[in-house]
C-alpha atoms as a PDB file:
ATOM      1  CA  UNK A   1       0.025   0.015   0.028  1.00  0.00           C
ATOM      2  CA  UNK A   2       1.306   3.388  -0.907  1.00  0.00           C
ATOM      3  CA  UNK A   3       1.896   5.588   1.975  1.00  0.00           C
ATOM      4  CA  UNK A   4       0.357   8.734   0.151  1.00  0.00           C
ATOM      5  CA  UNK A   5      -2.803   8.713  -2.012  1.00  0.00           C
ATOM      6  CA  UNK A   6      -3.676  11.700  -4.106  1.00  0.00           C
ATOM      7  CA  UNK A   7      -7.346  12.402  -5.253  1.00  0.00           C
ATOM      8  CA  UNK A   8      -9.276  15.189  -6.888  1.00  0.00           C
ATOM      9  CA  UNK A   9      -7.852  15.161 -10.348  1.00  0.00           C
ATOM     10  CA  UNK A  10     -10.388  15.968 -13.158  1.00  0.00           C
ATOM     11  CA  UNK A  11     -10.969  17.613 -16.630  1.00  0.00           C
ATOM     12  CA  UNK A  12     -11.540  21.424 -15.904  1.00  0.00           C
ATOM     13  CA  UNK A  13     -11.976  24.377 -18.373  1.00  0.00           C
ATOM     14  CA  UNK A  14      -9.235  27.134 -18.620  1.00  0.00           C
ATOM     15  CA  UNK A  15      -9.862  29.684 -15.841  1.00  0.00           C
ATOM     16  CA  UNK A  16     -11.381  27.106 -13.573  1.00  0.00           C
ATOM     17  CA  UNK A  17     -10.428  25.831 -10.161  1.00  0.00           C
ATOM     18  CA  UNK A  18      -9.676  22.426  -8.689  1.00  0.00           C
ATOM     19  CA  UNK A  19      -8.717  21.147  -5.391  1.00  0.00           C
ATOM     20  CA  UNK A  20      -6.378  18.191  -5.037  1.00  0.00           C
ATOM     21  CA  UNK A  21      -6.188  16.132  -1.751  1.00  0.00           C
ATOM     22  CA  UNK A  22      -3.249  14.011  -0.490  1.00  0.00           C
ATOM     23  CA  UNK A  23      -4.169  11.517   2.198  1.00  0.00           C
ATOM     24  CA  UNK A  24      -1.792   9.646   4.426  1.00  0.00           C
ATOM     25  CA  UNK A  25      -2.446   5.989   4.801  1.00  0.00           C
ATOM     26  CA  UNK A  26      -1.698   4.070   7.942  1.00  0.00           C
ATOM     27  CA  UNK A  27       1.837   3.295   6.733  1.00  0.00           C
ATOM     28  CA  UNK A  28       3.310   6.642   6.587  1.00  0.00           C
ATOM     29  CA  UNK A  29       6.540   7.986   8.343  1.00  0.00           C
ATOM     30  CA  UNK A  30       6.551  11.112  10.488  1.00  0.00           C
ATOM     31  CA  UNK A  31       6.878  13.553   7.504  1.00  0.00           C
ATOM     32  CA  UNK A  32       8.473  16.910   8.117  1.00  0.00           C
ATOM     33  CA  UNK A  33       6.868  18.294   5.060  1.00  0.00           C
ATOM     34  CA  UNK A  34       4.513  17.263   2.084  1.00  0.00           C
ATOM     35  CA  UNK A  35       5.191  18.584  -1.383  1.00  0.00           C
ATOM     36  CA  UNK A  36       3.121  18.762  -4.570  1.00  0.00           C
ATOM     37  CA  UNK A  37       4.872  17.977  -7.848  1.00  0.00           C
ATOM     38  CA  UNK A  38       3.597  17.630 -11.423  1.00  0.00           C
ATOM     39  CA  UNK A  39       4.724  15.933 -14.669  1.00  0.00           C
ATOM     40  CA  UNK A  40       3.349  17.043 -17.903  1.00  0.00           C
ATOM     41  CA  UNK A  41       3.568  14.807 -20.987  1.00  0.00           C
ATOM     42  CA  UNK A  42       7.177  14.758 -22.543  1.00  0.00           C
ATOM     43  CA  UNK A  43       8.416  16.952 -19.682  1.00  0.00           C
ATOM     44  CA  UNK A  44      10.331  16.315 -16.432  1.00  0.00           C
ATOM     45  CA  UNK A  45       8.524  16.442 -13.244  1.00  0.00           C
ATOM     46  CA  UNK A  46       8.778  19.741 -11.547  1.00  0.00           C
ATOM     47  CA  UNK A  47       7.884  21.122  -8.000  1.00  0.00           C
ATOM     48  CA  UNK A  48       4.667  22.904  -7.441  1.00  0.00           C
ATOM     49  CA  UNK A  49       4.444  23.739  -3.707  1.00  0.00           C
ATOM     50  CA  UNK A  50       5.332  22.345  -0.403  1.00  0.00           C
ATOM     51  CA  UNK A  51       4.423  22.854   3.278  1.00  0.00           C
ATOM     52  CA  UNK A  52       5.959  21.787   6.585  1.00  0.00           C
ATOM     53  CA  UNK A  53       4.084  20.092   9.342  1.00  0.00           C
ATOM     54  CA  UNK A  54       4.102  23.225  11.494  1.00  0.00           C
ATOM     55  CA  UNK A  55       2.435  25.119   8.659  1.00  0.00           C
ATOM     56  CA  UNK A  56       5.022  27.984   8.986  1.00  0.00           C
ATOM     57  CA  UNK A  57       7.077  27.326   5.880  1.00  0.00           C
ATOM     58  CA  UNK A  58       5.551  27.053   2.458  1.00  0.00           C
ATOM     59  CA  UNK A  59       7.209  27.040  -1.068  1.00  0.00           C
ATOM     60  CA  UNK A  60       5.731  27.831  -4.487  1.00  0.00           C
ATOM     61  CA  UNK A  61       7.285  27.583  -7.832  1.00  0.00           C
ATOM     62  CA  UNK A  62       7.149  30.874  -9.392  1.00  0.00           C
ATOM     63  CA  UNK A  63       4.644  30.005 -12.095  1.00  0.00           C
ATOM     64  CA  UNK A  64       2.141  28.817  -9.514  1.00  0.00           C
ATOM     65  CA  UNK A  65       2.450  31.410  -6.799  1.00  0.00           C
ATOM     66  CA  UNK A  66      -0.676  33.531  -6.362  1.00  0.00           C
ATOM     67  CA  UNK A  67      -2.768  30.793  -8.349  1.00  0.00           C
ATOM     68  CA  UNK A  68      -2.072  27.690  -6.287  1.00  0.00           C
ATOM     69  CA  UNK A  69      -2.465  27.429  -2.535  1.00  0.00           C
ATOM     70  CA  UNK A  70      -1.172  24.571  -0.524  1.00  0.00           C
ATOM     71  CA  UNK A  71      -2.751  23.774   3.059  1.00  0.00           C
ATOM     72  CA  UNK A  72      -3.099  20.984   5.491  1.00  0.00           C
ATOM     73  CA  UNK A  73      -6.003  19.667   7.736  1.00  0.00           C
ATOM     74  CA  UNK A  74      -3.895  18.421  10.843  1.00  0.00           C
ATOM     75  CA  UNK A  75      -6.849  16.599  12.368  1.00  0.00           C
ATOM     76  CA  UNK A  76      -7.602  14.494   9.153  1.00  0.00           C
ATOM     77  CA  UNK A  77      -4.049  14.104   8.145  1.00  0.00           C
ATOM     78  CA  UNK A  78      -4.863  15.430   4.426  1.00  0.00           C
ATOM     79  CA  UNK A  79      -3.002  18.066   2.585  1.00  0.00           C
ATOM     80  CA  UNK A  80      -4.513  20.024  -0.282  1.00  0.00           C
ATOM     81  CA  UNK A  81      -3.504  21.788  -3.195  1.00  0.00           C
ATOM     82  CA  UNK A  82      -6.041  24.487  -4.276  1.00  0.00           C
ATOM     83  CA  UNK A  83      -5.529  25.493  -7.981  1.00  0.00           C
ATOM     84  CA  UNK A  84      -7.137  28.411  -9.206  1.00  0.00           C
ATOM     85  CA  UNK A  85      -7.181  30.244 -12.636  1.00  0.00           C
ATOM     86  CA  UNK A  86      -6.045  26.995 -14.339  1.00  0.00           C
ATOM     87  CA  UNK A  87      -4.297  27.085 -17.793  1.00  0.00           C
ATOM     88  CA  UNK A  88      -3.869  24.457 -20.393  1.00  0.00           C
ATOM     89  CA  UNK A  89      -0.182  24.349 -19.476  1.00  0.00           C
ATOM     90  CA  UNK A  90      -1.167  23.152 -15.914  1.00  0.00           C
ATOM     91  CA  UNK A  91      -2.263  19.720 -17.544  1.00  0.00           C
ATOM     92  CA  UNK A  92      -0.266  17.126 -15.995  1.00  0.00           C
ATOM     93  CA  UNK A  93      -0.160  14.208 -13.536  1.00  0.00           C
ATOM     94  CA  UNK A  94       0.064  15.689 -10.009  1.00  0.00           C
ATOM     95  CA  UNK A  95       1.905  13.822  -7.174  1.00  0.00           C
ATOM     96  CA  UNK A  96       2.139  14.455  -3.434  1.00  0.00           C
ATOM     97  CA  UNK A  97       5.285  13.316  -1.632  1.00  0.00           C
ATOM     98  CA  UNK A  98       6.466  13.145   1.933  1.00  0.00           C
ATOM     99  CA  UNK A  99       9.880  13.965   3.297  1.00  0.00           C
ATOM    100  CA  UNK A 100      11.643  13.187   6.540  1.00  0.00           C
ATOM    101  CA  UNK A 101      14.444  15.666   5.783  1.00  0.00           C
ATOM    102  CA  UNK A 102      14.618  18.338   8.288  1.00  0.00           C
ATOM    103  CA  UNK A 103      15.966  20.977   6.096  1.00  0.00           C
ATOM    104  CA  UNK A 104      16.539  21.646   2.455  1.00  0.00           C
ATOM    105  CA  UNK A 105      13.368  20.004   1.108  1.00  0.00           C
ATOM    106  CA  UNK A 106      11.886  22.992  -0.552  1.00  0.00           C
ATOM    107  CA  UNK A 107      10.875  21.715  -3.991  1.00  0.00           C
ATOM    108  CA  UNK A 108      13.691  19.502  -4.448  1.00  0.00           C
ATOM    109  CA  UNK A 109      12.283  16.216  -5.673  1.00  0.00           C
ATOM    110  CA  UNK A 110      15.214  14.096  -4.541  1.00  0.00           C
ATOM    111  CA  UNK A 111      14.737  15.293  -1.008  1.00  0.00           C
ATOM    112  CA  UNK A 112      11.252  13.539  -0.633  1.00  0.00           C
ATOM    113  CA  UNK A 113      11.129  10.119   0.321  1.00  0.00           C
ATOM    114  CA  UNK A 114       7.594   8.703  -0.327  1.00  0.00           C
ATOM    115  CA  UNK A 115       5.333   9.431  -3.176  1.00  0.00           C
ATOM    116  CA  UNK A 116       1.641   8.762  -4.205  1.00  0.00           C
ATOM    117  CA  UNK A 117       0.526   7.289  -7.496  1.00  0.00           C
ATOM    118  CA  UNK A 118      -0.523  10.599  -9.035  1.00  0.00           C
ATOM    119  CA  UNK A 119      -3.778  12.059 -10.131  1.00  0.00           C
ATOM    120  CA  UNK A 120      -4.586  13.404 -13.622  1.00  0.00           C
ATOM    121  CA  UNK A 121      -5.354  17.213 -14.120  1.00  0.00           C
ATOM    122  CA  UNK A 122      -6.424  18.139 -17.597  1.00  0.00           C
ATOM    123  CA  UNK A 123      -7.114  21.771 -18.412  1.00  0.00           C
ATOM    124  CA  UNK A 124      -8.963  22.025 -21.665  1.00  0.00           C
ATOM    125  CA  UNK A 125     -12.161  23.545 -23.260  1.00  0.00           C
END
């Protein structure tokens, strides 16, 4: 069983909004932070946003800041990625990942230990 499970991906029109969820299963480690990454067809995976478990550090990729919001529900152990003003270039498989690194995790893919299976987001009219 994967430690993290994403959900919420869908087909949405340009300009629309979508909220992705990342749920921790019962087999997770004590993550210091959770990150969202995405991979578009034919492109490398890139960082989108990340948040630490104290909710006092958040990182966003430049192209997403102001449109995407990362948050967490401590009680439910769920992390969210609210995506607004979606563009066709936001089309990708979105992954959440957990890290046990105490520092330096940011949006560095290699610094994240556990990954979900991904959820497809398609922005198209």
